[in-house]
Short mmCIF file of C-alpha atoms and ligand atoms in Angstrom, two decimals:
data_model
loop_
_atom_site.label_atom_id
_atom_site.label_comp_id
_atom_site.label_asym_id
_atom_site.label_seq_id
_atom_site.Cartn_x
_atom_site.Cartn_y
_atom_site.Cartn_z
CA MET G 1 4.46 10.71 -82.78
CA THR G 2 7.46 12.98 -82.58
CA ARG G 3 10.69 11.93 -84.27
CA PHE G 4 12.79 12.93 -81.31
CA SER G 5 12.32 14.72 -78.02
CA LEU G 6 14.46 15.88 -75.14
CA ALA G 7 13.81 17.25 -71.67
CA VAL G 8 16.30 18.64 -69.16
CA HIS G 9 16.09 19.72 -65.54
CA GLY G 10 18.33 21.78 -63.31
CA GLY G 11 16.82 20.71 -59.99
CA ALA G 12 13.57 21.23 -58.12
CA GLY G 13 12.92 22.90 -54.80
CA THR G 14 12.13 26.08 -52.97
CA ILE G 15 12.98 28.64 -55.57
CA LEU G 16 12.09 31.84 -53.71
CA ARG G 17 10.70 34.48 -56.02
CA HIS G 18 11.86 37.33 -53.80
CA THR G 19 15.50 36.24 -54.06
CA MET G 20 15.22 35.79 -57.82
CA THR G 21 16.29 38.80 -59.85
CA ASP G 22 15.50 39.23 -63.55
CA ASP G 23 19.18 38.83 -64.29
CA LEU G 24 19.47 35.58 -62.34
CA GLN G 25 16.34 34.22 -63.95
CA ALA G 26 17.73 35.02 -67.37
CA ARG G 27 20.93 33.16 -66.49
CA TYR G 28 18.98 30.06 -65.45
CA HIS G 29 16.98 30.13 -68.67
CA ALA G 30 20.16 30.58 -70.70
CA GLY G 31 21.83 27.64 -68.91
CA LEU G 32 18.86 25.37 -69.60
CA ARG G 33 18.71 26.56 -73.19
CA ARG G 34 22.41 25.77 -73.74
CA ALA G 35 21.82 22.24 -72.45
CA LEU G 36 18.78 21.78 -74.69
CA GLN G 37 20.73 23.08 -77.67
CA ALA G 38 23.61 20.65 -77.05
CA GLY G 39 21.24 17.67 -76.91
CA HIS G 40 19.00 18.92 -79.72
CA ASP G 41 21.89 19.30 -82.16
CA ILE G 42 22.85 15.67 -81.66
CA LEU G 43 19.27 14.39 -82.04
CA ALA G 44 18.58 16.59 -85.08
CA ASP G 45 21.67 15.12 -86.68
CA GLY G 46 20.30 11.59 -86.20
CA GLY G 47 22.48 11.00 -83.13
CA ALA G 48 21.79 8.64 -80.24
CA ALA G 49 19.67 9.49 -77.20
CA MET G 50 22.62 8.49 -74.97
CA ASP G 51 24.89 11.03 -76.68
CA ALA G 52 22.21 13.70 -76.43
CA VAL G 53 21.53 13.25 -72.70
CA THR G 54 25.22 13.15 -71.77
CA ALA G 55 25.92 16.29 -73.86
CA ALA G 56 22.99 18.11 -72.22
CA VAL G 57 24.10 17.10 -68.73
CA CYS G 58 27.73 18.13 -69.43
CA ALA G 59 26.46 21.62 -70.29
CA LEU G 60 24.53 21.77 -66.99
CA GLU G 61 27.49 20.42 -64.99
CA GLU G 62 29.68 23.20 -66.37
CA GLU G 63 27.17 25.92 -65.42
CA PRO G 64 27.91 26.85 -61.76
CA LEU G 65 24.29 27.86 -61.10
CA PHE G 66 23.28 24.20 -60.96
CA ASN G 67 24.12 21.66 -58.25
CA ALA G 68 26.29 19.27 -60.26
CA GLY G 69 29.92 19.33 -61.34
CA ARG G 70 31.05 22.97 -61.02
CA GLY G 71 28.76 24.50 -58.37
CA ALA G 72 28.02 21.26 -56.51
CA VAL G 73 26.87 21.63 -52.89
CA PHE G 74 29.06 20.85 -49.86
CA THR G 75 28.92 18.02 -47.36
CA ALA G 76 28.70 18.77 -43.63
CA ASP G 77 32.50 18.65 -43.46
CA GLY G 78 32.94 21.08 -46.33
CA ARG G 79 33.77 18.75 -49.18
CA GLN G 80 32.09 18.04 -52.51
CA GLU G 81 31.05 14.47 -53.30
CA MET G 82 29.31 13.97 -56.60
CA ASP G 83 26.95 11.24 -57.81
CA ALA G 84 25.97 10.56 -61.44
CA ALA G 85 24.33 7.88 -63.56
CA VAL G 86 23.35 7.05 -67.13
CA MET G 87 21.03 4.37 -68.44
CA ASP G 88 20.50 3.21 -72.00
CA GLY G 89 16.92 2.16 -72.75
CA ALA G 90 17.79 -0.06 -75.71
CA THR G 91 20.12 -2.37 -73.79
CA ARG G 92 19.24 -1.50 -70.18
CA LYS G 93 22.94 -1.03 -69.64
CA ALA G 94 23.71 1.46 -66.92
CA GLY G 95 26.73 3.13 -65.35
CA ALA G 96 27.06 5.18 -62.19
CA VAL G 97 29.58 6.76 -59.82
CA ALA G 98 29.08 7.96 -56.27
CA GLY G 99 30.98 10.25 -53.92
CA ILE G 100 33.57 11.36 -56.45
CA LEU G 101 35.50 14.62 -56.90
CA GLY G 102 37.81 15.15 -59.83
CA PRO G 103 36.29 14.55 -63.27
CA ARG G 104 35.03 17.83 -64.74
CA ASN G 105 31.95 15.94 -65.92
CA PRO G 106 30.86 13.25 -63.46
CA ILE G 107 28.25 12.13 -66.02
CA LEU G 108 31.05 11.06 -68.38
CA ALA G 109 32.63 9.10 -65.53
CA ALA G 110 29.29 7.29 -65.11
CA ARG G 111 29.20 6.60 -68.82
CA ALA G 112 32.76 5.27 -68.68
CA VAL G 113 31.66 2.79 -66.00
CA MET G 114 28.87 1.61 -68.32
CA GLU G 115 31.06 1.36 -71.39
CA ARG G 116 34.41 0.25 -69.98
CA THR G 117 33.61 -2.05 -67.05
CA ASP G 118 31.35 -5.01 -66.29
CA HIS G 119 29.84 -3.10 -63.38
CA VAL G 120 27.03 -0.64 -62.83
CA LEU G 121 28.13 1.47 -59.86
CA LEU G 122 31.68 2.38 -58.80
CA ILE G 123 32.87 4.43 -55.84
CA GLY G 124 36.27 5.37 -54.43
CA PRO G 125 39.65 5.57 -56.13
CA ASN G 126 38.81 3.03 -58.81
CA ALA G 127 35.90 5.13 -60.07
CA LEU G 128 38.47 7.87 -60.71
CA THR G 129 40.89 5.43 -62.34
CA VAL G 130 38.20 4.35 -64.81
CA ALA G 131 37.53 8.02 -65.62
CA ARG G 132 41.26 8.72 -66.04
CA ASP G 133 41.73 5.67 -68.26
CA ALA G 134 38.85 6.93 -70.42
CA GLY G 135 40.84 10.15 -70.95
CA LEU G 136 38.29 12.39 -69.24
CA PRO G 137 39.36 15.89 -68.14
CA PHE G 138 39.96 16.35 -64.40
CA GLU G 139 39.83 19.55 -62.34
CA GLU G 140 41.20 20.61 -58.94
CA ALA G 141 38.85 21.43 -56.06
CA PRO G 142 38.83 25.24 -56.67
CA TYR G 143 37.23 24.71 -60.09
CA PHE G 144 34.15 23.21 -58.44
CA PHE G 145 33.90 25.79 -55.59
CA THR G 146 31.21 28.49 -55.58
CA GLN G 147 30.73 31.05 -52.81
CA GLN G 148 26.96 30.69 -52.99
CA ARG G 149 27.10 26.95 -52.15
CA TRP G 150 29.64 27.57 -49.40
CA ASP G 151 27.36 30.21 -47.85
CA ALA G 152 24.40 27.81 -48.08
CA LEU G 153 26.41 25.22 -46.14
CA GLN G 154 27.28 27.75 -43.42
CA ALA G 155 23.62 28.78 -43.15
CA THR G 156 22.49 25.15 -42.84
CA LEU G 157 25.16 24.35 -40.23
CA ARG G 158 24.16 27.47 -38.26
CA MET G 159 20.52 26.34 -38.22
CA ARG G 160 21.62 22.92 -36.99
CA ARG G 161 23.75 24.42 -34.21
CA GLU G 162 20.86 26.61 -33.11
CA GLY G 163 18.56 23.61 -33.11
CA ILE G 164 16.36 25.07 -35.85
CA ASP G 165 14.81 22.26 -37.83
CA ASP G 166 15.01 22.69 -41.56
CA LEU G 167 11.48 21.59 -42.14
CA ASP G 168 11.85 22.17 -45.82
CA PRO G 169 14.26 19.67 -47.37
CA ALA G 170 13.48 21.34 -50.68
CA ARG G 171 15.75 24.20 -49.62
CA ARG G 172 18.81 22.01 -49.72
CA HIS G 173 18.57 20.10 -52.94
CA GLY G 174 19.14 20.46 -56.67
CA THR G 175 20.43 18.17 -59.41
CA VAL G 176 20.66 18.15 -63.18
CA GLY G 177 19.37 15.61 -65.66
CA ALA G 178 18.20 14.84 -69.17
CA VAL G 179 15.98 12.28 -70.88
CA ALA G 180 15.60 11.73 -74.61
CA ARG G 181 14.02 9.65 -77.33
CA ASP G 182 16.03 9.62 -80.52
CA ALA G 183 14.87 9.23 -84.13
CA ARG G 184 15.47 5.47 -83.95
CA GLY G 185 13.12 5.21 -80.97
CA ASP G 186 15.80 4.59 -78.36
CA LEU G 187 15.46 6.14 -74.91
CA ALA G 188 18.17 7.28 -72.49
CA ALA G 189 18.46 9.03 -69.14
CA ALA G 190 21.32 10.87 -67.42
CA THR G 191 21.40 12.48 -63.95
CA SER G 192 24.20 14.24 -62.06
CA THR G 193 24.29 15.90 -58.64
CA GLY G 194 26.29 17.25 -55.76
CA GLY G 195 23.57 15.79 -53.51
CA MET G 196 22.07 17.73 -50.63
CA THR G 197 23.72 20.61 -48.75
CA ALA G 198 25.31 19.47 -45.47
CA LYS G 199 24.78 15.81 -46.26
CA ALA G 200 26.81 13.39 -44.17
CA PRO G 201 30.17 12.48 -45.70
CA GLY G 202 29.68 9.29 -47.68
CA ARG G 203 25.95 9.80 -48.12
CA VAL G 204 24.73 8.61 -51.52
CA GLY G 205 21.43 9.88 -52.90
CA ASP G 206 19.00 8.53 -55.46
CA THR G 207 20.81 9.87 -58.53
CA PRO G 208 23.23 6.92 -59.03
CA VAL G 209 20.74 4.34 -57.75
CA ILE G 210 19.28 2.81 -60.90
CA GLY G 211 15.49 2.73 -60.64
CA ALA G 212 15.42 5.49 -58.01
CA GLY G 213 16.72 8.70 -59.59
CA THR G 214 17.69 7.38 -63.03
CA TYR G 215 16.08 4.78 -65.27
CA ALA G 216 15.58 3.95 -68.97
CA ASP G 217 13.88 1.10 -70.79
CA ASN G 218 12.71 1.38 -74.41
CA ALA G 219 9.61 -0.63 -73.53
CA THR G 220 8.32 2.04 -71.15
CA CYS G 221 10.16 5.24 -70.37
CA ALA G 222 13.31 7.11 -69.42
CA VAL G 223 13.30 9.08 -66.16
CA SER G 224 15.61 11.52 -64.37
CA GLY G 225 14.63 12.69 -60.90
CA THR G 226 15.47 15.55 -58.58
CA GLY G 227 14.47 15.94 -54.98
CA HIS G 228 14.76 14.42 -51.54
CA GLY G 229 16.92 11.46 -52.54
CA GLU G 230 16.24 9.17 -49.59
CA ILE G 231 12.52 9.17 -50.41
CA PHE G 232 13.14 8.59 -54.11
CA ILE G 233 15.23 5.54 -53.15
CA ARG G 234 12.67 4.14 -50.70
CA TRP G 235 9.77 4.58 -53.12
CA HIS G 236 11.92 3.42 -56.07
CA ALA G 237 10.53 6.43 -57.88
CA ALA G 238 11.82 6.11 -61.44
CA ALA G 239 11.27 2.35 -61.81
CA GLU G 240 7.84 2.65 -60.20
CA ILE G 241 6.74 4.80 -63.15
CA ALA G 242 7.87 2.10 -65.58
CA ALA G 243 6.18 -0.58 -63.47
CA ARG G 244 2.87 1.30 -63.48
CA MET G 245 3.05 1.60 -67.26
CA ARG G 246 3.95 -2.08 -67.71
CA HIS G 247 1.67 -3.71 -65.20
CA ALA G 248 -1.21 -1.28 -64.79
CA GLY G 249 -1.33 0.01 -68.36
CA GLN G 250 -1.01 3.61 -67.22
CA SER G 251 0.17 6.34 -69.56
CA LEU G 252 3.53 7.98 -68.83
CA GLU G 253 1.76 11.07 -67.59
CA GLU G 254 -0.57 9.19 -65.21
CA ALA G 255 2.22 7.04 -63.82
CA ALA G 256 4.65 9.93 -63.32
CA ARG G 257 1.97 12.10 -61.76
CA HIS G 258 1.01 9.40 -59.29
CA VAL G 259 4.60 8.84 -58.19
CA VAL G 260 5.41 12.56 -57.78
CA MET G 261 2.09 13.85 -56.42
CA THR G 262 1.09 10.88 -54.26
CA ASP G 263 3.95 8.50 -53.44
CA LEU G 264 6.62 11.17 -53.00
CA ALA G 265 4.54 14.19 -51.98
CA SER G 266 2.76 12.42 -49.14
CA ASN G 267 6.00 11.02 -47.74
CA ASP G 268 8.22 14.07 -47.36
CA GLY G 269 9.58 13.48 -50.85
CA SER G 270 9.68 16.98 -52.26
CA GLY G 271 10.96 17.15 -55.81
CA GLY G 272 10.11 16.32 -59.38
CA LEU G 273 11.26 14.47 -62.44
CA ILE G 274 11.42 14.55 -66.21
CA ALA G 275 10.35 11.55 -68.28
CA VAL G 276 9.86 10.48 -71.87
CA ASP G 277 8.02 7.44 -73.27
CA ALA G 278 8.55 5.29 -76.37
CA GLU G 279 6.38 7.66 -78.43
CA GLY G 280 8.50 10.62 -77.42
CA THR G 281 5.83 12.08 -75.10
CA LEU G 282 7.41 14.23 -72.39
CA THR G 283 6.16 14.90 -68.87
CA LEU G 284 7.76 17.07 -66.16
CA PRO G 285 5.79 16.85 -62.88
CA PHE G 286 7.03 18.38 -59.60
CA ASN G 287 5.45 18.80 -56.18
CA CYS G 288 7.37 21.84 -54.90
CA GLU G 289 7.53 25.49 -55.77
CA GLY G 290 9.58 25.19 -58.89
CA MET G 291 11.80 23.07 -61.08
CA TYR G 292 14.33 24.43 -63.54
CA ARG G 293 13.33 22.64 -66.70
CA GLY G 294 13.19 22.69 -70.47
CA THR G 295 12.00 20.71 -73.47
CA VAL G 296 12.58 20.56 -77.18
CA THR G 297 11.28 18.27 -79.94
CA GLN G 298 12.08 17.89 -83.62
CA LYS G 299 9.89 20.93 -84.30
CA GLY G 300 12.69 23.00 -82.75
CA ASP G 301 10.33 24.52 -80.18
CA PHE G 302 12.68 25.32 -77.29
CA VAL G 303 10.81 25.90 -74.01
CA THR G 304 12.37 26.66 -70.61
CA ALA G 305 10.56 27.31 -67.32
CA ILE G 306 11.18 27.67 -63.59
CA TYR G 307 7.88 28.05 -61.72
CA ARG G 308 4.51 26.38 -62.19
N1 LIG A 413 18.17 13.90 -55.47
C1 LIG A 413 19.42 14.49 -55.12
C2 LIG A 413 19.99 13.77 -53.94
O1 LIG A 413 19.25 13.44 -53.04
C3 LIG A 413 19.33 15.92 -54.80
C4 LIG A 413 18.38 16.69 -55.65
O2 LIG A 413 17.95 16.25 -56.67
O3 LIG A 413 18.02 17.79 -55.30
O4 LIG A 413 21.17 13.58 -53.90
#
């Protein structure tokens, strides 16, 4: 058994090799590595899984390459609406926000909902009030803007106007997340996203839906998903892994593989997830071309990867 372990992801999808330069690849690896380092330092110091996953996700939210926080994708009407959630495996407390723009780190707004309210999921102005009352830093819209995401929106809208079906939902998604087991044996999960490019205003994906894109329970596992959110919600992807472990006695790896490769893959649910069990075992299955991902354990063996 490992004393602690941590996995992060920066989204799954169609990561086209021919558009990927060596320089860009190096930047992705560096972004993942920074997130792993932030979480690792907390875990190595005896810190809590919840602190580690939120620190790792903050690092990913601040890296504009990833679709969360700075660099989030745009809705069909050209706005950014962010979803985020955390769940604590020891207490099964959870906090989430949906459709927000303002807090520099939406994941900390989700954590504020968990720690400062009696609720699990907040939307609208009061979600921002909770974040403000928690003293979280806010940013104006230009901070979150990236040309690359704006261009992706224009390309998607053009395809729609021309009646070209985007048969590959994987092209439009991305998300960031982290799962950890700390030295005390507690599990936690955190996920943050801008959602899917050209989503309808007000659309909420799987990320802030507890049991769909985010889940943690010390008795089974912690999970953070990335992919076609509607399918993750309908197949209850993250909680289904825990249910398979609890009721069918499956290992984390078997359960996660079944959900990603069978339930999601055969139902238009492109994507992947990262998960950790009570022993600290990590698994990172995905059913599309690539998933930005990384792992580290107490051995200090930092690994980051993009493709299969
Ligand atoms: N699952 C996210 C959503 O549907 C997007 C993604 O992970 O790519 O909002």
